[in-house]
């Protein structure tokens, strides 16, 4: 049994990846964490890709998409890029964000931020799309944004929520354009607490 099948993230929606697209994913040995999901539609050795950063992984794997990933892949193709890579501010696999607050759940593995930083260094675009996080989990988003900002990366979003978080891609129409993202704590020198 593959690591992917050792943990059930819940949910039933699994969509076969589109013809002509190759998929891969990196899971922890226990299957609870997915640090990277990738889709390619070119034979180039080093394709130009968008790195999308969501809230947390759900059912998508090497051969299946979930609704969010399917939408982001379509957007990435429309941007003229050759691959899609998905990471998340928390890499615990769960279809319901409330599961991230369950007793005994560690929402983020120790490898998550270093994996994001390594991929960001090679990405054509970095798109944040994790939505509003529960206040007990908001530091995970802040940690990722601070790390990417410290590395000098330009960050993009499809809009922001009332609290200034990057909008979740599943809830934004295809007509929305990418806009630069500067979190509130970096605007005017506000505290990052």
mmCIF file of C-alpha atoms in Angstrom:
data_model
loop_
_atom_site.group_PDB
_atom_site.id
_atom_site.type_symbol
_atom_site.label_atom_id
_atom_site.label_comp_id
_atom_site.label_asym_id
_atom_site.label_seq_id
_atom_site.Cartn_x
_atom_site.Cartn_y
_atom_site.Cartn_z
ATOM 1 C CA UNK A 1 0.000 0.000 0.000
ATOM 2 C CA UNK A 2 1.367 3.425 -0.958
ATOM 3 C CA UNK A 3 1.833 6.112 1.690
ATOM 4 C CA UNK A 4 -0.979 8.115 0.055
ATOM 5 C CA UNK A 5 -3.486 5.404 1.027
ATOM 6 C CA UNK A 6 -2.379 5.068 4.677
ATOM 7 C CA UNK A 7 -4.408 8.138 5.709
ATOM 8 C CA UNK A 8 -7.969 9.017 4.708
ATOM 9 C CA UNK A 9 -8.321 12.814 4.381
ATOM 10 C CA UNK A 10 -12.094 12.445 4.177
ATOM 11 C CA UNK A 11 -14.285 13.591 1.338
ATOM 12 C CA UNK A 12 -15.289 11.682 -1.740
ATOM 13 C CA UNK A 13 -14.452 14.064 -4.597
ATOM 14 C CA UNK A 14 -11.594 12.705 -6.659
ATOM 15 C CA UNK A 15 -11.340 13.837 -10.280
ATOM 16 C CA UNK A 16 -9.145 11.972 -12.763
ATOM 17 C CA UNK A 17 -6.424 14.293 -14.026
ATOM 18 C CA UNK A 18 -6.914 15.567 -17.566
ATOM 19 C CA UNK A 19 -5.531 13.690 -20.569
ATOM 20 C CA UNK A 20 -2.086 14.936 -21.552
ATOM 21 C CA UNK A 21 -1.200 15.943 -17.983
ATOM 22 C CA UNK A 22 1.237 13.955 -15.849
ATOM 23 C CA UNK A 23 0.862 14.048 -12.077
ATOM 24 C CA UNK A 24 3.079 13.373 -9.093
ATOM 25 C CA UNK A 25 2.974 14.020 -5.368
ATOM 26 C CA UNK A 26 5.203 13.781 -2.322
ATOM 27 C CA UNK A 27 3.667 12.214 0.780
ATOM 28 C CA UNK A 28 5.113 11.560 4.219
ATOM 29 C CA UNK A 29 5.730 7.862 5.035
ATOM 30 C CA UNK A 30 2.591 7.872 7.236
ATOM 31 C CA UNK A 31 0.470 9.359 4.415
ATOM 32 C CA UNK A 32 -0.882 12.152 6.617
ATOM 33 C CA UNK A 33 1.128 14.909 4.952
ATOM 34 C CA UNK A 34 1.450 15.927 1.313
ATOM 35 C CA UNK A 35 4.178 18.506 0.861
ATOM 36 C CA UNK A 36 4.053 18.749 -2.937
ATOM 37 C CA UNK A 37 1.553 18.073 -5.710
ATOM 38 C CA UNK A 38 2.701 18.550 -9.317
ATOM 39 C CA UNK A 39 1.135 18.571 -12.772
ATOM 40 C CA UNK A 40 3.088 18.884 -16.047
ATOM 41 C CA UNK A 41 1.927 19.132 -19.656
ATOM 42 C CA UNK A 42 5.298 19.504 -21.397
ATOM 43 C CA UNK A 43 8.315 17.315 -22.038
ATOM 44 C CA UNK A 44 10.769 20.034 -21.013
ATOM 45 C CA UNK A 45 13.210 18.967 -18.309
ATOM 46 C CA UNK A 46 12.678 22.189 -16.339
ATOM 47 C CA UNK A 47 9.213 23.516 -17.183
ATOM 48 C CA UNK A 48 8.122 27.029 -16.293
ATOM 49 C CA UNK A 49 5.668 26.636 -13.426
ATOM 50 C CA UNK A 50 3.370 28.472 -11.061
ATOM 51 C CA UNK A 51 3.669 27.610 -7.388
ATOM 52 C CA UNK A 52 0.233 27.784 -5.764
ATOM 53 C CA UNK A 53 0.049 27.895 -1.979
ATOM 54 C CA UNK A 54 -3.251 26.846 -0.461
ATOM 55 C CA UNK A 55 -4.524 26.146 3.047
ATOM 56 C CA UNK A 56 -3.971 22.369 3.315
ATOM 57 C CA UNK A 57 -4.132 19.334 1.005
ATOM 58 C CA UNK A 58 -7.283 17.274 0.632
ATOM 59 C CA UNK A 59 -7.854 14.358 -1.770
ATOM 60 C CA UNK A 60 -5.598 15.237 -4.724
ATOM 61 C CA UNK A 61 -2.769 12.817 -5.460
ATOM 62 C CA UNK A 62 -0.603 11.669 -8.369
ATOM 63 C CA UNK A 63 -3.568 10.545 -10.503
ATOM 64 C CA UNK A 64 -6.524 12.532 -9.156
ATOM 65 C CA UNK A 65 -7.377 16.190 -8.620
ATOM 66 C CA UNK A 66 -9.725 17.758 -6.138
ATOM 67 C CA UNK A 67 -11.907 20.718 -7.250
ATOM 68 C CA UNK A 68 -9.386 23.327 -6.052
ATOM 69 C CA UNK A 69 -6.410 21.793 -7.854
ATOM 70 C CA UNK A 70 -8.420 21.295 -11.041
ATOM 71 C CA UNK A 71 -9.344 24.992 -11.050
ATOM 72 C CA UNK A 72 -5.752 26.060 -10.359
ATOM 73 C CA UNK A 73 -4.363 23.813 -13.098
ATOM 74 C CA UNK A 74 -6.778 25.407 -15.593
ATOM 75 C CA UNK A 75 -5.654 28.880 -14.468
ATOM 76 C CA UNK A 76 -1.991 27.893 -14.794
ATOM 77 C CA UNK A 77 -2.539 26.625 -18.343
ATOM 78 C CA UNK A 78 -4.323 29.901 -19.182
ATOM 79 C CA UNK A 79 -1.263 31.799 -17.895
ATOM 80 C CA UNK A 80 0.826 30.074 -20.582
ATOM 81 C CA UNK A 81 2.952 28.101 -18.138
ATOM 82 C CA UNK A 82 4.016 24.471 -18.534
ATOM 83 C CA UNK A 83 3.499 23.062 -15.044
ATOM 84 C CA UNK A 84 1.610 23.516 -11.804
ATOM 85 C CA UNK A 85 3.021 22.879 -8.355
ATOM 86 C CA UNK A 86 0.889 23.009 -5.230
ATOM 87 C CA UNK A 87 2.048 23.444 -1.661
ATOM 88 C CA UNK A 88 0.086 24.552 1.370
ATOM 89 C CA UNK A 89 0.684 26.638 4.482
ATOM 90 C CA UNK A 90 -0.198 23.436 6.386
ATOM 91 C CA UNK A 91 0.486 20.073 4.788
ATOM 92 C CA UNK A 92 -1.820 17.803 6.843
ATOM 93 C CA UNK A 93 -4.337 16.140 4.503
ATOM 94 C CA UNK A 94 -7.942 16.909 5.470
ATOM 95 C CA UNK A 95 -11.020 17.849 3.444
ATOM 96 C CA UNK A 96 -12.504 19.856 6.313
ATOM 97 C CA UNK A 97 -10.318 22.593 7.825
ATOM 98 C CA UNK A 98 -11.871 21.893 11.263
ATOM 99 C CA UNK A 99 -9.970 18.582 11.212
ATOM 100 C CA UNK A 100 -6.743 20.603 11.534
ATOM 101 C CA UNK A 101 -7.870 21.559 15.055
ATOM 102 C CA UNK A 102 -8.591 17.977 16.189
ATOM 103 C CA UNK A 103 -6.695 16.742 19.261
ATOM 104 C CA UNK A 104 -3.449 15.051 18.287
ATOM 105 C CA UNK A 105 -3.294 16.606 14.811
ATOM 106 C CA UNK A 106 -0.097 18.460 13.988
ATOM 107 C CA UNK A 107 -1.275 20.663 11.059
ATOM 108 C CA UNK A 108 2.187 21.195 9.614
ATOM 109 C CA UNK A 109 5.183 18.906 9.165
ATOM 110 C CA UNK A 110 8.715 20.075 9.855
ATOM 111 C CA UNK A 111 9.548 19.795 6.120
ATOM 112 C CA UNK A 112 6.780 22.059 4.852
ATOM 113 C CA UNK A 113 8.342 25.536 4.833
ATOM 114 C CA UNK A 114 11.730 24.348 3.552
ATOM 115 C CA UNK A 115 9.969 22.551 0.696
ATOM 116 C CA UNK A 116 7.984 25.687 -0.176
ATOM 117 C CA UNK A 117 11.115 27.854 -0.113
ATOM 118 C CA UNK A 118 13.038 25.468 -2.375
ATOM 119 C CA UNK A 119 10.236 25.396 -4.947
ATOM 120 C CA UNK A 120 9.646 29.148 -4.737
ATOM 121 C CA UNK A 121 13.269 29.727 -5.745
ATOM 122 C CA UNK A 122 12.512 28.094 -9.130
ATOM 123 C CA UNK A 123 8.917 29.265 -9.702
ATOM 124 C CA UNK A 124 7.857 31.643 -12.448
ATOM 125 C CA UNK A 125 4.968 32.862 -10.255
ATOM 126 C CA UNK A 126 4.053 32.347 -6.603
ATOM 127 C CA UNK A 127 0.309 32.559 -6.039
ATOM 128 C CA UNK A 128 -1.143 32.591 -2.533
ATOM 129 C CA UNK A 129 -4.691 31.207 -2.363
ATOM 130 C CA UNK A 130 -5.327 29.890 1.136
ATOM 131 C CA UNK A 131 -8.280 31.990 2.275
ATOM 132 C CA UNK A 132 -8.983 33.085 5.838
ATOM 133 C CA UNK A 133 -7.385 30.771 8.378
ATOM 134 C CA UNK A 134 -8.796 29.973 11.814
ATOM 135 C CA UNK A 135 -7.135 32.279 14.365
ATOM 136 C CA UNK A 136 -5.407 29.271 15.984
ATOM 137 C CA UNK A 137 -3.895 28.388 12.593
ATOM 138 C CA UNK A 138 -3.218 31.857 11.172
ATOM 139 C CA UNK A 139 0.440 31.785 12.174
ATOM 140 C CA UNK A 140 1.072 29.057 9.576
ATOM 141 C CA UNK A 141 0.069 31.424 6.790
ATOM 142 C CA UNK A 142 2.035 34.270 8.306
ATOM 143 C CA UNK A 143 5.143 32.043 8.654
ATOM 144 C CA UNK A 144 5.047 31.090 4.968
ATOM 145 C CA UNK A 145 4.475 34.671 3.788
ATOM 146 C CA UNK A 146 7.280 35.974 6.020
ATOM 147 C CA UNK A 147 9.696 33.304 4.742
ATOM 148 C CA UNK A 148 8.892 34.039 1.086
ATOM 149 C CA UNK A 149 9.078 37.787 1.664
ATOM 150 C CA UNK A 150 12.453 37.373 3.430
ATOM 151 C CA UNK A 151 13.677 35.405 0.395
ATOM 152 C CA UNK A 152 12.757 38.377 -1.827
ATOM 153 C CA UNK A 153 9.900 36.774 -3.760
ATOM 154 C CA UNK A 154 7.053 38.711 -5.350
ATOM 155 C CA UNK A 155 3.737 37.220 -4.241
ATOM 156 C CA UNK A 156 0.453 37.243 -6.154
ATOM 157 C CA UNK A 157 -3.200 36.681 -5.193
ATOM 158 C CA UNK A 158 -6.620 36.551 -6.846
ATOM 159 C CA UNK A 159 -7.880 39.165 -4.400
ATOM 160 C CA UNK A 160 -8.045 39.390 -0.639
ATOM 161 C CA UNK A 161 -10.631 38.627 2.026
ATOM 162 C CA UNK A 162 -11.987 41.162 4.534
ATOM 163 C CA UNK A 163 -9.123 40.369 6.905
ATOM 164 C CA UNK A 164 -6.508 40.810 4.149
ATOM 165 C CA UNK A 165 -5.863 37.094 3.555
ATOM 166 C CA UNK A 166 -5.338 35.797 0.006
ATOM 167 C CA UNK A 167 -8.672 34.642 -1.428
ATOM 168 C CA UNK A 168 -9.162 30.901 -1.873
ATOM 169 C CA UNK A 169 -8.978 30.043 -5.585
ATOM 170 C CA UNK A 170 -12.095 27.861 -5.493
ATOM 171 C CA UNK A 171 -14.245 30.873 -4.656
ATOM 172 C CA UNK A 172 -12.916 33.287 -7.271
ATOM 173 C CA UNK A 173 -14.252 33.452 -10.825
ATOM 174 C CA UNK A 174 -11.971 32.816 -13.789
ATOM 175 C CA UNK A 175 -12.238 36.478 -14.758
ATOM 176 C CA UNK A 176 -10.256 37.529 -11.641
ATOM 177 C CA UNK A 177 -6.755 38.677 -12.467
ATOM 178 C CA UNK A 178 -3.634 38.208 -10.401
ATOM 179 C CA UNK A 179 -2.651 41.183 -8.285
ATOM 180 C CA UNK A 180 0.517 41.740 -6.207
ATOM 181 C CA UNK A 181 0.176 40.829 -2.537
ATOM 182 C CA UNK A 182 1.601 42.739 0.376
ATOM 183 C CA UNK A 183 0.270 41.513 3.720
ATOM 184 C CA UNK A 184 -1.111 44.081 6.157
ATOM 185 C CA UNK A 185 1.757 43.677 8.607
ATOM 186 C CA UNK A 186 4.213 44.771 5.888
ATOM 187 C CA UNK A 187 2.102 47.779 4.901
ATOM 188 C CA UNK A 188 3.013 50.708 7.079
ATOM 189 C CA UNK A 189 5.229 48.684 9.413
ATOM 190 C CA UNK A 190 2.463 46.992 11.421
ATOM 191 C CA UNK A 191 3.390 44.236 13.868
ATOM 192 C CA UNK A 192 3.312 40.642 12.605
ATOM 193 C CA UNK A 193 1.781 39.327 15.835
#
